[in-house]
XYZ file of N, CA, C and O in Angstrom:
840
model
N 3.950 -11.802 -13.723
C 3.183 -10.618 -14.127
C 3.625 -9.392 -13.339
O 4.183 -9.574 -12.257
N 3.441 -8.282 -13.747
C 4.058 -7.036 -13.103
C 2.202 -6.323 -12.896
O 1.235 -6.146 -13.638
N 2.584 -6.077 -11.230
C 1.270 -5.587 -10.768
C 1.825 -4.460 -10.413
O 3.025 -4.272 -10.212
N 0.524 -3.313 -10.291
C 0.356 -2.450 -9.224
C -1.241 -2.717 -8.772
O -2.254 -3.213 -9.266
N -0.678 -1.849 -7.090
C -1.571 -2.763 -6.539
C -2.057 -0.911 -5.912
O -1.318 -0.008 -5.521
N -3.802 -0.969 -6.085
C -4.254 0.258 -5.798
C -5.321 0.264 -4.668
O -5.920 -0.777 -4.398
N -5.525 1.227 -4.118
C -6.804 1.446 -2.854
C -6.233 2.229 -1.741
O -5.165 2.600 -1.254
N -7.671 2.290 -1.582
C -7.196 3.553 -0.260
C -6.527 2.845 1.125
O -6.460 1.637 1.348
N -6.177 3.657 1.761
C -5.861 3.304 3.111
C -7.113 2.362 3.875
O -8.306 2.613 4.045
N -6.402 1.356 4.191
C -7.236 0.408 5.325
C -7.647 -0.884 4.092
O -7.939 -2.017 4.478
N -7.619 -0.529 2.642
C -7.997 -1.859 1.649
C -7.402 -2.943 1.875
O -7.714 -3.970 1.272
N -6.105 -2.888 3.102
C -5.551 -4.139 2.808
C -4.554 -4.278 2.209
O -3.944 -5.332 2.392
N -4.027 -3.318 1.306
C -2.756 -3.633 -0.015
C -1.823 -4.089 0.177
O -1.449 -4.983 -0.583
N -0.891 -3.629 1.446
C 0.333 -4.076 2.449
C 0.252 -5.578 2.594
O 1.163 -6.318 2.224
N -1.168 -6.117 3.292
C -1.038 -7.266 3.545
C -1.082 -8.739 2.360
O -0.621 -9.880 2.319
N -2.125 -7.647 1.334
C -2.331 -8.486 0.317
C -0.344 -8.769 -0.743
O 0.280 -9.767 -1.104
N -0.188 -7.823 -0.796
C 1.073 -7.783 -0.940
C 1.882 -8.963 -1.080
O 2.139 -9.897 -1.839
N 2.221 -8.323 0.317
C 3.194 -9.326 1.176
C 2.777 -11.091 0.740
O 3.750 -11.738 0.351
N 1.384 -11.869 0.794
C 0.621 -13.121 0.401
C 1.252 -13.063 -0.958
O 2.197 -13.822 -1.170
N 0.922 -12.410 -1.720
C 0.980 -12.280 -3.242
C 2.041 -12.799 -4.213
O 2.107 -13.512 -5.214
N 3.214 -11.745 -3.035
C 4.648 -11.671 -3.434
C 5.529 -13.249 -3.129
O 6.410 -13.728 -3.842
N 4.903 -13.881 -1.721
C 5.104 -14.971 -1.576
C 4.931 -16.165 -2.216
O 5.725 -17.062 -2.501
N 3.613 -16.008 -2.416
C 2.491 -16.980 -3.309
C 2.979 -17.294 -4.558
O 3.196 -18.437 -4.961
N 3.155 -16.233 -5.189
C 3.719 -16.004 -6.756
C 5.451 -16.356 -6.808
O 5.913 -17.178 -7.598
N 6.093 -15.760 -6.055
C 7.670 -15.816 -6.121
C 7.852 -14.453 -7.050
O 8.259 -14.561 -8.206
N 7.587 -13.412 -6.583
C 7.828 -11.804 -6.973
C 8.291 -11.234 -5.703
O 8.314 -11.715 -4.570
N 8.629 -10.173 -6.131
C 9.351 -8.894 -5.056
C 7.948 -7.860 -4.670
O 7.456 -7.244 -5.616
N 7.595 -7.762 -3.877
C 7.276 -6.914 -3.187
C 7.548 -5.365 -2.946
O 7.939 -4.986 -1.842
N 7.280 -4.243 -4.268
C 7.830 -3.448 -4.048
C 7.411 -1.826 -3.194
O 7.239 -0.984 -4.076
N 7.305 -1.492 -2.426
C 6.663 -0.414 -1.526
C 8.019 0.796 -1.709
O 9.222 0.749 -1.450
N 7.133 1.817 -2.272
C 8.066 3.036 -2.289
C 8.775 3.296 -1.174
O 9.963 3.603 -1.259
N 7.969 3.181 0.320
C 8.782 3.376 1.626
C 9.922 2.652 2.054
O 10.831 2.892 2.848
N 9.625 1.685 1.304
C 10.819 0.980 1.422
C 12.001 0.830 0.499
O 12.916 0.115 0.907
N 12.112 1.361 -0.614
C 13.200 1.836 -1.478
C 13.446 2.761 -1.130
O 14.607 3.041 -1.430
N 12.940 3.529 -0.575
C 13.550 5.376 0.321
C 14.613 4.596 1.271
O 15.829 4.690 1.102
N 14.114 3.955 2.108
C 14.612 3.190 2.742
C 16.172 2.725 2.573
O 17.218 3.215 3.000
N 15.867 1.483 1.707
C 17.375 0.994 1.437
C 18.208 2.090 0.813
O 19.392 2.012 1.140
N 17.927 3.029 0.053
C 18.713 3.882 -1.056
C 19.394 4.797 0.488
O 20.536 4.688 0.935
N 18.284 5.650 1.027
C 18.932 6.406 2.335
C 20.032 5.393 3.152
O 21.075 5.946 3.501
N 19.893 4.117 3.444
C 20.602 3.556 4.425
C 22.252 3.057 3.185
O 23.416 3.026 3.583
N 21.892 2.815 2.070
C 22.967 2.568 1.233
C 23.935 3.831 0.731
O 25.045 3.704 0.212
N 23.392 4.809 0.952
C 23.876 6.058 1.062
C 23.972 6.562 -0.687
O 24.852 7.253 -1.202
N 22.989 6.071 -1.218
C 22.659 6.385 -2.955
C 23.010 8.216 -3.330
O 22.814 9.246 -2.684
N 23.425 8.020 -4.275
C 22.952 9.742 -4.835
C 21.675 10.017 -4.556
O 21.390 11.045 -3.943
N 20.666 9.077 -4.995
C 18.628 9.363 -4.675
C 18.943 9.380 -3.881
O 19.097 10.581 -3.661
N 19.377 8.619 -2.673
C 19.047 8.255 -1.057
C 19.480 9.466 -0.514
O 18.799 10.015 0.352
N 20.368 9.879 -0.851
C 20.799 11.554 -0.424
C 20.054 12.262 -0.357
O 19.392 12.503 0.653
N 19.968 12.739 -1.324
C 18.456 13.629 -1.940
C 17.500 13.816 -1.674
O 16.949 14.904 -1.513
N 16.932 12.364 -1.531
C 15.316 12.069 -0.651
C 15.738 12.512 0.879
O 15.050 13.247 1.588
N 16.949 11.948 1.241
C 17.371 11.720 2.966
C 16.894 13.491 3.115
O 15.852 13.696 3.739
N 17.594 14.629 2.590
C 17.817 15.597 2.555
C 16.001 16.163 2.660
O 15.544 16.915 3.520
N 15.454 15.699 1.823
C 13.990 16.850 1.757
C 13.041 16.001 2.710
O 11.855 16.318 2.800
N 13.651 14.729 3.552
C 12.581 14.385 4.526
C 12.616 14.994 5.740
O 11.720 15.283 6.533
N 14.376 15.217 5.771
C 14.761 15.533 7.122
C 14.137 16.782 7.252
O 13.705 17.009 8.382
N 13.919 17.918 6.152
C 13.663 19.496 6.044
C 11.850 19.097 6.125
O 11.234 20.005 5.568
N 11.081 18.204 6.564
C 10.068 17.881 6.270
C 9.328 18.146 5.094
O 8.175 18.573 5.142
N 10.025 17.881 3.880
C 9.226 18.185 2.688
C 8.881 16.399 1.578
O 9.214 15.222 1.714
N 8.184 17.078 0.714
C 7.985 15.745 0.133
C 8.540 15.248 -0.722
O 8.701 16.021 -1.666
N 9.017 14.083 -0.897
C 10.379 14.016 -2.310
C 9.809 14.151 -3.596
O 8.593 14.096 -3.413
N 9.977 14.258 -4.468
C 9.459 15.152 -5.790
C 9.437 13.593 -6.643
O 10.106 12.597 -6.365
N 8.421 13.768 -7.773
C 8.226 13.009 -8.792
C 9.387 12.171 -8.976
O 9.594 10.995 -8.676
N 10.552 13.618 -9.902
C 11.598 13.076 -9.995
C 12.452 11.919 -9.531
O 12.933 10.999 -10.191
N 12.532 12.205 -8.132
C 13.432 11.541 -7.634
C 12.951 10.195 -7.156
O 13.663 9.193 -7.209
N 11.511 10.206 -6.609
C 10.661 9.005 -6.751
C 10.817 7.958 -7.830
O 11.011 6.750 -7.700
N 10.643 8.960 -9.335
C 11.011 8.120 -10.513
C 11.991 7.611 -10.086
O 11.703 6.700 -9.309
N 12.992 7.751 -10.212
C 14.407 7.940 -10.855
C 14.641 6.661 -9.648
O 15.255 5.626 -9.908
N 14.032 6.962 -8.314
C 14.589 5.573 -7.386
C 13.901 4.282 -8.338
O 14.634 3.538 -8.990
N 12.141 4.101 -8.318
C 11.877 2.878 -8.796
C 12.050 2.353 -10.057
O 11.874 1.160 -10.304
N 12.569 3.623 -11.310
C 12.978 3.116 -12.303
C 14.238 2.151 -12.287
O 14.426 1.256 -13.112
N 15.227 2.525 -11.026
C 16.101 1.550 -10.593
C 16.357 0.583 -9.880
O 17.360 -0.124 -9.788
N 15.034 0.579 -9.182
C 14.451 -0.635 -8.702
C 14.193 -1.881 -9.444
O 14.700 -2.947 -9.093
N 13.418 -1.769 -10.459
C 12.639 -2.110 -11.656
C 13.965 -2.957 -12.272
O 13.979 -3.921 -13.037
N 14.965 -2.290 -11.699
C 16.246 -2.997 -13.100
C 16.730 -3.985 -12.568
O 17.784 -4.394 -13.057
N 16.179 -4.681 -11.453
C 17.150 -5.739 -10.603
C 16.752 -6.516 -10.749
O 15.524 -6.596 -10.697
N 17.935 -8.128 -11.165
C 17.340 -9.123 -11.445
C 16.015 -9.628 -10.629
O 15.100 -10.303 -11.100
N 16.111 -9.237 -9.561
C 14.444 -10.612 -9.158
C 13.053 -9.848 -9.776
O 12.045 -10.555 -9.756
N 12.900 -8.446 -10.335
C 11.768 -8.260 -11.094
C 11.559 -9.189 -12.362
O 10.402 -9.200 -12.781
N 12.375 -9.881 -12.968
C 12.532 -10.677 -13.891
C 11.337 -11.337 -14.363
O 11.052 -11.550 -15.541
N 10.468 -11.729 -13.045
C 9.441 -12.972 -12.998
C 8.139 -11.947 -13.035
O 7.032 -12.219 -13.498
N 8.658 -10.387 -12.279
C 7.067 -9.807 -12.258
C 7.745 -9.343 -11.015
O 8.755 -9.637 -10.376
N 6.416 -8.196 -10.919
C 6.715 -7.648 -9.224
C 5.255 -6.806 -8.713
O 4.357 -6.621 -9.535
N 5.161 -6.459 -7.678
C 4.239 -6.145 -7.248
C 5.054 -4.447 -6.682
O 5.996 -4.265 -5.911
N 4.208 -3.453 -7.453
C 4.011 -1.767 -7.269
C 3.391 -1.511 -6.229
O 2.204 -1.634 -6.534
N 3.495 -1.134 -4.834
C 2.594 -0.840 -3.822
C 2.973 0.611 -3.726
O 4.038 0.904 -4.269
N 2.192 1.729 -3.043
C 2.644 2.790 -3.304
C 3.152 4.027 -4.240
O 3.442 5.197 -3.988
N 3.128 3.128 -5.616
C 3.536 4.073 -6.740
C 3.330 3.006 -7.653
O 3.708 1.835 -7.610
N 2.526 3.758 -8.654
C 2.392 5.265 -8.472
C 1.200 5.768 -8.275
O 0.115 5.243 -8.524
N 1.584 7.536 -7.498
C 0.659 8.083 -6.688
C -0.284 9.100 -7.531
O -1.449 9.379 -7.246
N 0.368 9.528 -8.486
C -0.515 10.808 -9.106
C -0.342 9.758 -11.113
O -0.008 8.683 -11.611
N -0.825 11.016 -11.437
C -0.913 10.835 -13.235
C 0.133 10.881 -14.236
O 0.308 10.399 -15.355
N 0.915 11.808 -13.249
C 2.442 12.432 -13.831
C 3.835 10.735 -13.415
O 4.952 10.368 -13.780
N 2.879 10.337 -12.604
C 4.140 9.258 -12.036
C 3.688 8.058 -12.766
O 4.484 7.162 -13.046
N 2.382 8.004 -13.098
C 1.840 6.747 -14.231
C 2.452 7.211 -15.276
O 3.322 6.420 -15.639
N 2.390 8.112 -15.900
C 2.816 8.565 -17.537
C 4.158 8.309 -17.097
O 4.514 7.457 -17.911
N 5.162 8.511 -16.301
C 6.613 8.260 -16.366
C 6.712 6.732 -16.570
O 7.279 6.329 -17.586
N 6.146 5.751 -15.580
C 6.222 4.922 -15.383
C 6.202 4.220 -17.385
O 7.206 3.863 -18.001
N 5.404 4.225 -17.686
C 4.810 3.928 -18.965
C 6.056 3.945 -19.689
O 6.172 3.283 -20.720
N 6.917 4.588 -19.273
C 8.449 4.941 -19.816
C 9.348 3.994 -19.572
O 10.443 4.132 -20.118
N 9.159 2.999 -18.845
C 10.311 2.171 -18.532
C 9.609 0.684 -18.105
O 10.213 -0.343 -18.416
N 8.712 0.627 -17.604
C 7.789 -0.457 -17.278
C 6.685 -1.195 -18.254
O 5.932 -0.372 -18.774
N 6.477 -2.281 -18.543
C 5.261 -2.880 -18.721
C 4.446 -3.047 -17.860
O 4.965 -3.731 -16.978
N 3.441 -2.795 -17.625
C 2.643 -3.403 -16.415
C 0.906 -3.639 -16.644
O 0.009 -2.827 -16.874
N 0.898 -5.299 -16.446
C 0.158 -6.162 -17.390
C -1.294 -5.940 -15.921
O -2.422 -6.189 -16.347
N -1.249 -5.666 -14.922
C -2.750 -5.584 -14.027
C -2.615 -4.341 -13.265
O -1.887 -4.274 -12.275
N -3.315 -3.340 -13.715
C -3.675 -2.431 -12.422
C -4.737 -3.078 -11.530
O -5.829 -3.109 -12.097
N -4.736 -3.752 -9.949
C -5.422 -3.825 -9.392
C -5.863 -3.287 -8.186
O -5.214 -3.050 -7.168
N -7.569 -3.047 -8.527
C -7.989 -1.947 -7.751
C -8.792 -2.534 -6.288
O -9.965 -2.909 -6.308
N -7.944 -2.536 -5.055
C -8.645 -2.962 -4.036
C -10.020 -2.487 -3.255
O -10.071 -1.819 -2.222
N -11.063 -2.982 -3.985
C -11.933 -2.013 -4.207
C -12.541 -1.875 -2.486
O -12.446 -2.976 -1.945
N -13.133 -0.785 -1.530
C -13.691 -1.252 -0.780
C -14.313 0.644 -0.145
O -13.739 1.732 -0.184
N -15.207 0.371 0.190
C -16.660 1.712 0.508
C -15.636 2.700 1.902
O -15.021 2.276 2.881
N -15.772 3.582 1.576
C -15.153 4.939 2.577
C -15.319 4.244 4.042
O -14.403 3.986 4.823
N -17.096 3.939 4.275
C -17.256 3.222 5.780
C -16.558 2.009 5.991
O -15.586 1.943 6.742
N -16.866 1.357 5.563
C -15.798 0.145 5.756
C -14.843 0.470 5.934
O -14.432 -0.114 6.937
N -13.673 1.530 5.302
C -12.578 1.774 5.581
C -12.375 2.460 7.723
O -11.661 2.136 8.672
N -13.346 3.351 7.511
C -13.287 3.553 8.788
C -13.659 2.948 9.953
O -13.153 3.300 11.018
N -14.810 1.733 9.862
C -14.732 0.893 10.371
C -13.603 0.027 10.991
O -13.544 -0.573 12.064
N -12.405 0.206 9.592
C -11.385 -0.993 9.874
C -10.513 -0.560 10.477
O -9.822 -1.384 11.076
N -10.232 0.582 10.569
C -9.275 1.797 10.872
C -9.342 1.521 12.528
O -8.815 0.898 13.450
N -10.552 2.607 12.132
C -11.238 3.304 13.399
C -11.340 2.848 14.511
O -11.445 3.617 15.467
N -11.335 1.479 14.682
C -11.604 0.660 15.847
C -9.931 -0.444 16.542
O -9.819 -1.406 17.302
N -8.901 0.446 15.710
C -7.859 0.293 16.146
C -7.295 0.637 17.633
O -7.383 1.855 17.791
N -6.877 0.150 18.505
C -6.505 0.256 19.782
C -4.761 -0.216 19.677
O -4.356 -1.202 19.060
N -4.130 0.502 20.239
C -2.357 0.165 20.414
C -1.819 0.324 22.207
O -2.019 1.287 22.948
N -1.153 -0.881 22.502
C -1.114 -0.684 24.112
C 0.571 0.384 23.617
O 1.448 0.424 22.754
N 0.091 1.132 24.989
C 1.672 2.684 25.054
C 2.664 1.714 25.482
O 3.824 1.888 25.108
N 2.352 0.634 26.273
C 3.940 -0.499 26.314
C 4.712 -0.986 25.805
O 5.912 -0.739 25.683
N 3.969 -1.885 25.383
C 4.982 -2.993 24.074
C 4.660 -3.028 22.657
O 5.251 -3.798 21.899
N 3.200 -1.750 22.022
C 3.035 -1.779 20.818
C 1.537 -2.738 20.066
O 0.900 -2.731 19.012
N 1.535 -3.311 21.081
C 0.601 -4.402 20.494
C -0.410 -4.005 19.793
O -0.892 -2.976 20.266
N -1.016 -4.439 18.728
C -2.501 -3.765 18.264
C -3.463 -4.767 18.576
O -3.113 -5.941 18.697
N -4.597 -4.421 18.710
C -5.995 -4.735 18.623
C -7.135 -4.079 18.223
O -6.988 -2.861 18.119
N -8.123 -4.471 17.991
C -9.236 -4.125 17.405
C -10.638 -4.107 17.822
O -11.150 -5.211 18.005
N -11.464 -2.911 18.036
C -12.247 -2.904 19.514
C -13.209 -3.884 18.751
O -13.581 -4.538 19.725
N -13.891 -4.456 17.647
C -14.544 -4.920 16.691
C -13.877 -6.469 16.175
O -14.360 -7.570 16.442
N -13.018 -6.280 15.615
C -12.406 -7.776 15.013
C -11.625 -8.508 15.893
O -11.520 -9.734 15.873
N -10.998 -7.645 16.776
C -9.845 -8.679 17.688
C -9.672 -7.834 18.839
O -8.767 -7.012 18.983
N -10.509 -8.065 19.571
C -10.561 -7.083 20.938
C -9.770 -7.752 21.690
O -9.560 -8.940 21.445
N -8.977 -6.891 23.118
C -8.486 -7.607 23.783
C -9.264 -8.230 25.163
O -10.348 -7.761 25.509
N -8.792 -9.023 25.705
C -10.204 -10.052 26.749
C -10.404 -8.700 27.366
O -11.216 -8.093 26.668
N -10.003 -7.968 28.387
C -9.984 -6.984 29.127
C -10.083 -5.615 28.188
O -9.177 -5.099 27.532
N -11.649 -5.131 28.345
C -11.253 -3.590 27.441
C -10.443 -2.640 28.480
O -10.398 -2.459 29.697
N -9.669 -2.004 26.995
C -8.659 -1.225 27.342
C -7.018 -1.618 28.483
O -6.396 -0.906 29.271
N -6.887 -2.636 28.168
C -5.774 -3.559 28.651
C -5.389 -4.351 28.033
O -6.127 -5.303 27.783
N -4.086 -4.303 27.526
C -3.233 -5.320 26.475
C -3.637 -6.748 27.340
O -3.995 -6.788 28.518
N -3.494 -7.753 26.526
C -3.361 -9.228 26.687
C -1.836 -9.601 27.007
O -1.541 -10.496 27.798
N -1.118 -9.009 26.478
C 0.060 -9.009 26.173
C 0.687 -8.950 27.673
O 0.980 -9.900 28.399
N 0.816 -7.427 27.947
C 1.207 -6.718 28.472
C 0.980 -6.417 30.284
O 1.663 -6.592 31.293
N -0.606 -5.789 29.916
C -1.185 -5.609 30.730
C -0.977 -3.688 30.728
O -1.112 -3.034 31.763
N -0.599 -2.982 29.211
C -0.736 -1.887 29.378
C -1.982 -1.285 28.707
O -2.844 -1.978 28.166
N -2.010 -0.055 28.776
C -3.391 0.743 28.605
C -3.177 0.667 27.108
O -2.139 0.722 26.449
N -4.316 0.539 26.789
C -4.449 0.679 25.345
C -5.069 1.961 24.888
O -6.022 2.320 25.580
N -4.688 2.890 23.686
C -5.151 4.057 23.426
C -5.561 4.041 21.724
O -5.332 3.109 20.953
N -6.120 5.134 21.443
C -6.536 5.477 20.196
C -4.895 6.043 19.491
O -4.266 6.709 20.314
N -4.252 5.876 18.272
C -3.220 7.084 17.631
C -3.867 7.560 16.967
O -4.760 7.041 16.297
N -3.473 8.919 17.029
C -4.270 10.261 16.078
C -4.234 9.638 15.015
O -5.358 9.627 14.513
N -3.322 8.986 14.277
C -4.107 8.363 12.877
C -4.853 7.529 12.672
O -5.186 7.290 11.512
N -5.362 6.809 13.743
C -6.031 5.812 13.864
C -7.707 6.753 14.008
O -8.740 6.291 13.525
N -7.655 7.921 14.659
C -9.036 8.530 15.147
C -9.471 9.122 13.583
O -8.782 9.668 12.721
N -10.854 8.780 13.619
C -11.928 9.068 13.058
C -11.664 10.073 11.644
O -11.502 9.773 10.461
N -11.707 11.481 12.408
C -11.779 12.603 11.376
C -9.705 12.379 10.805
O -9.397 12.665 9.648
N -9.116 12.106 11.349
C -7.985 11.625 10.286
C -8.007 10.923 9.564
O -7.320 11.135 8.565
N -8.731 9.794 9.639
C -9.250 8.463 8.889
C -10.152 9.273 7.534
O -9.953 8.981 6.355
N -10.981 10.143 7.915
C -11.245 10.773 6.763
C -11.121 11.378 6.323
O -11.797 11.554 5.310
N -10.160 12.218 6.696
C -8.866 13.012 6.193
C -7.587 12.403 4.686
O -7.220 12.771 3.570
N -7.345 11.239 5.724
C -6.458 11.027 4.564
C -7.430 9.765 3.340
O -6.920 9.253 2.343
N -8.430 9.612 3.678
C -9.644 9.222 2.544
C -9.776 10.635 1.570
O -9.659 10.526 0.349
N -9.977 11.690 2.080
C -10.128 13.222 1.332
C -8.813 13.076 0.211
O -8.930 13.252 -1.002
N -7.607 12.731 0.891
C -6.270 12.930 0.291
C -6.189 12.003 -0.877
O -5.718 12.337 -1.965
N -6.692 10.770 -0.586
C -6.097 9.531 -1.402
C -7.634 9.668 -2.556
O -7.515 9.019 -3.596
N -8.661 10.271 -2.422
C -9.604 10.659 -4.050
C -9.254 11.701 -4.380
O -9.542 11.937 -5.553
N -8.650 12.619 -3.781
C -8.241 13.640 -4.893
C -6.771 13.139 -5.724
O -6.596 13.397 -6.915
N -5.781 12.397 -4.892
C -4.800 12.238 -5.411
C -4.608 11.106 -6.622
O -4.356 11.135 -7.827
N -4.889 10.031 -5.546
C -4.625 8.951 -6.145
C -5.896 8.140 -6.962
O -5.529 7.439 -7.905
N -6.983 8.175 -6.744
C -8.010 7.601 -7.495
C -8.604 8.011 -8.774
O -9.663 7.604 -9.251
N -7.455 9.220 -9.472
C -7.887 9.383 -10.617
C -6.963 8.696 -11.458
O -6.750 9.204 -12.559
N -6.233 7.394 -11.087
C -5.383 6.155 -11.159
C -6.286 5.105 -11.989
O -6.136 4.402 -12.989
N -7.247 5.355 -11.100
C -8.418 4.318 -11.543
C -9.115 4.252 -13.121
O -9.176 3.354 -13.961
N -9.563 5.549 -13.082
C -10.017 6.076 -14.225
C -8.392 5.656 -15.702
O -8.413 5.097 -16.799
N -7.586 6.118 -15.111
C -6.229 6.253 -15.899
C -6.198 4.640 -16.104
O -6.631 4.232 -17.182
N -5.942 4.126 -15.596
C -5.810 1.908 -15.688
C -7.091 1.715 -16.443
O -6.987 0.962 -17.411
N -8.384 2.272 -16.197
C -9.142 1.824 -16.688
C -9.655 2.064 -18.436
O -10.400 1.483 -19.226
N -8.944 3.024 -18.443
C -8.633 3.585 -19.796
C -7.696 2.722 -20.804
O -7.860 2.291 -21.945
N -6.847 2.681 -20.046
C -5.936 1.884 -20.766
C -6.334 0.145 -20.935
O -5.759 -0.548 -21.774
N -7.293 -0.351 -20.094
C -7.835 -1.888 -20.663
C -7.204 -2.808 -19.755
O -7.384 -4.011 -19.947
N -6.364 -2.352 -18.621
C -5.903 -3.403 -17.645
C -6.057 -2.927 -16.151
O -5.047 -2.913 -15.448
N -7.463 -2.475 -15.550
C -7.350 -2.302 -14.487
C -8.520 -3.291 -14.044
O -9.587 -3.406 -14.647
N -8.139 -4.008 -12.861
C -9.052 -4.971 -12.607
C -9.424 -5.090 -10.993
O -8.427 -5.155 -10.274
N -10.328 -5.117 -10.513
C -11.405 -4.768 -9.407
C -11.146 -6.048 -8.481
O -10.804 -7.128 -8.962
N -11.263 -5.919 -7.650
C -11.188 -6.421 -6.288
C -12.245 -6.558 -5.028
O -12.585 -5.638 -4.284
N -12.493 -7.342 -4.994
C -13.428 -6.621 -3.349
C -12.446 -6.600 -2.254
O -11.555 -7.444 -2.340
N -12.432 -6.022 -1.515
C -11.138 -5.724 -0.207
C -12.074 -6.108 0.260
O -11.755 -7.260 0.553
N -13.428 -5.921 0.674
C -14.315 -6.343 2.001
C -13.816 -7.180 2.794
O -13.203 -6.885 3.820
N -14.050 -8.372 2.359
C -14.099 -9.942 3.095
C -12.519 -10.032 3.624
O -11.718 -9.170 3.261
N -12.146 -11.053 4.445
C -10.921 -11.462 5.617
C -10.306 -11.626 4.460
O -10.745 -11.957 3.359
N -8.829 -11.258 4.968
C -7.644 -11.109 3.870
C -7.599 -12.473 3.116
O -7.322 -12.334 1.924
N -7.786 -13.639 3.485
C -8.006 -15.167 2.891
C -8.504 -15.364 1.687
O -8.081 -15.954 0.692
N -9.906 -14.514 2.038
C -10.922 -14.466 0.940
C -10.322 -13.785 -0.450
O -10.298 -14.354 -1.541
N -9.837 -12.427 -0.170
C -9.399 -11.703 -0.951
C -8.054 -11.981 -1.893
O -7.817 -11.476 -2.990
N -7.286 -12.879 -1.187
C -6.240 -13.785 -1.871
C -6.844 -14.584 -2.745
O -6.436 -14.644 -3.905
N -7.870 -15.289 -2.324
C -8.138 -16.351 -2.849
C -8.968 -15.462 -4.241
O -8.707 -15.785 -5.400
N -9.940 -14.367 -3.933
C -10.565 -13.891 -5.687
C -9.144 -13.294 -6.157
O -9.378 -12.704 -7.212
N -8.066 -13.207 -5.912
C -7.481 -12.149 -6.491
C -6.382 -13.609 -7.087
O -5.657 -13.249 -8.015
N -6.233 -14.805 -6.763
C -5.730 -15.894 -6.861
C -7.032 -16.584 -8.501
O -6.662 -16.998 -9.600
N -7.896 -16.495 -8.185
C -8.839 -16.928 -9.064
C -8.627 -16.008 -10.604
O -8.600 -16.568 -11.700
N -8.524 -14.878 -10.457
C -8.701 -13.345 -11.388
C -7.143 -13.663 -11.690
O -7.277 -13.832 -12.902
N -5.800 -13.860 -11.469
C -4.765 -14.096 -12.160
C -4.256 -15.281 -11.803
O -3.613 -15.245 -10.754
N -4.363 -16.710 -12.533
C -3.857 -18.087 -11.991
C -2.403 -18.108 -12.194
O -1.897 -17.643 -13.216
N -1.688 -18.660 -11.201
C -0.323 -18.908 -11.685
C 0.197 -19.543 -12.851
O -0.333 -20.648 -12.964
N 1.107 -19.282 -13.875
C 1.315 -19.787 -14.573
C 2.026 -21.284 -14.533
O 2.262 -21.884 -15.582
């Protein structure tokens, strides 16, 4: 089956993903990461994009298209694939519609607080990287890696009013996605709440392997 996979920041999508793509025997596809290979393969797109990141700007519809429509063409989508990241606006669904079938919009559904909850209580030691979670997975010692033994801090994207910042970004942008899938008769709901297990497992129940 060919998914895209939708929700705001902190729903989980990355991780659910990654389970999904395994589970099933699909590709895993994340826009950041076709910027990625195309820039390091030295593509005509990869140029292009390389060019308006370095100038800090944002790469345009276009060229977004134009990478995952060629994504899309490689044998291992064959079986199905999983859309993470795109598409982002209305203009990149209507393109899409142009070259793709895509049989589940699924919507990782889960409440603004919760999101910041999950966020918010992120801790990263400045040493070796490690994460923890002052709430789900604290480390024995507050504010001291387990790891390490370095200080653990908040990252500005991790703090609060950014957390609802880019929540501001992703309903104006991207959640009129929802409405758009749901229109069309294949967008299908999720709870993100519960431990990523859980959420495999309804989202395992809602499409059985063939």
């Amino acid at each position: 089956m060919n998914f895209i996979f939708l929700g705001p920041p902190g729903a989980g999508k990355g991780t659910l993903a990654k389970e999904v793509a395994a589970s099933y025997g699909i590709p895993h596809i994340s826009t950041g990461d076709i910027f990625r290979e195309n820039i390091k393969n030295g593509t005509e797109l990869g140029k292009k994009a390389k060019a308006i990141i370095d100038a800090g700007g944002l790469v345009s519809d276009e060229i977004t298209i134009g990478l995952v429509k060629d994504r899309l063409s490689k044998d291992d989508t064959k079986k199905g694939y999983i859309l993470d990241g795109f598409p982002r606006t209305i203009p990149q669904a209507e393109a899409l519609e142009g070259f793709a079938k895509i049989d589940a919009a699924v919507n990782f559904d889960i409440e603004d607080n919760a999101v910041v909850e999950r966020l918010g209580g992120r801790v990263c030691c400045k040493d070796c990287g490690q994460m923890f979670h002052t709430k789900f997975n604290p480390p024995k010692v507050a504010g001291k890696c387990d790891k390490c033994g370095g200080e653990l801090y908040t990252r500005d994207d991790d703090k609060t009013e950014s957390i609802k910042h880019r929540l501001e970004v992703y309903r104006e942008s991207t959640a009129p996605l929802i409405d758009f899938y749901k229109n069309k008769g294949n967008l299908v709901d999720v709870d993100a709440k519960p431990a990523p297990e859980k959420v495999l497992a309804e989202f395992k129940t809602k499409f059985p392997k063939n």
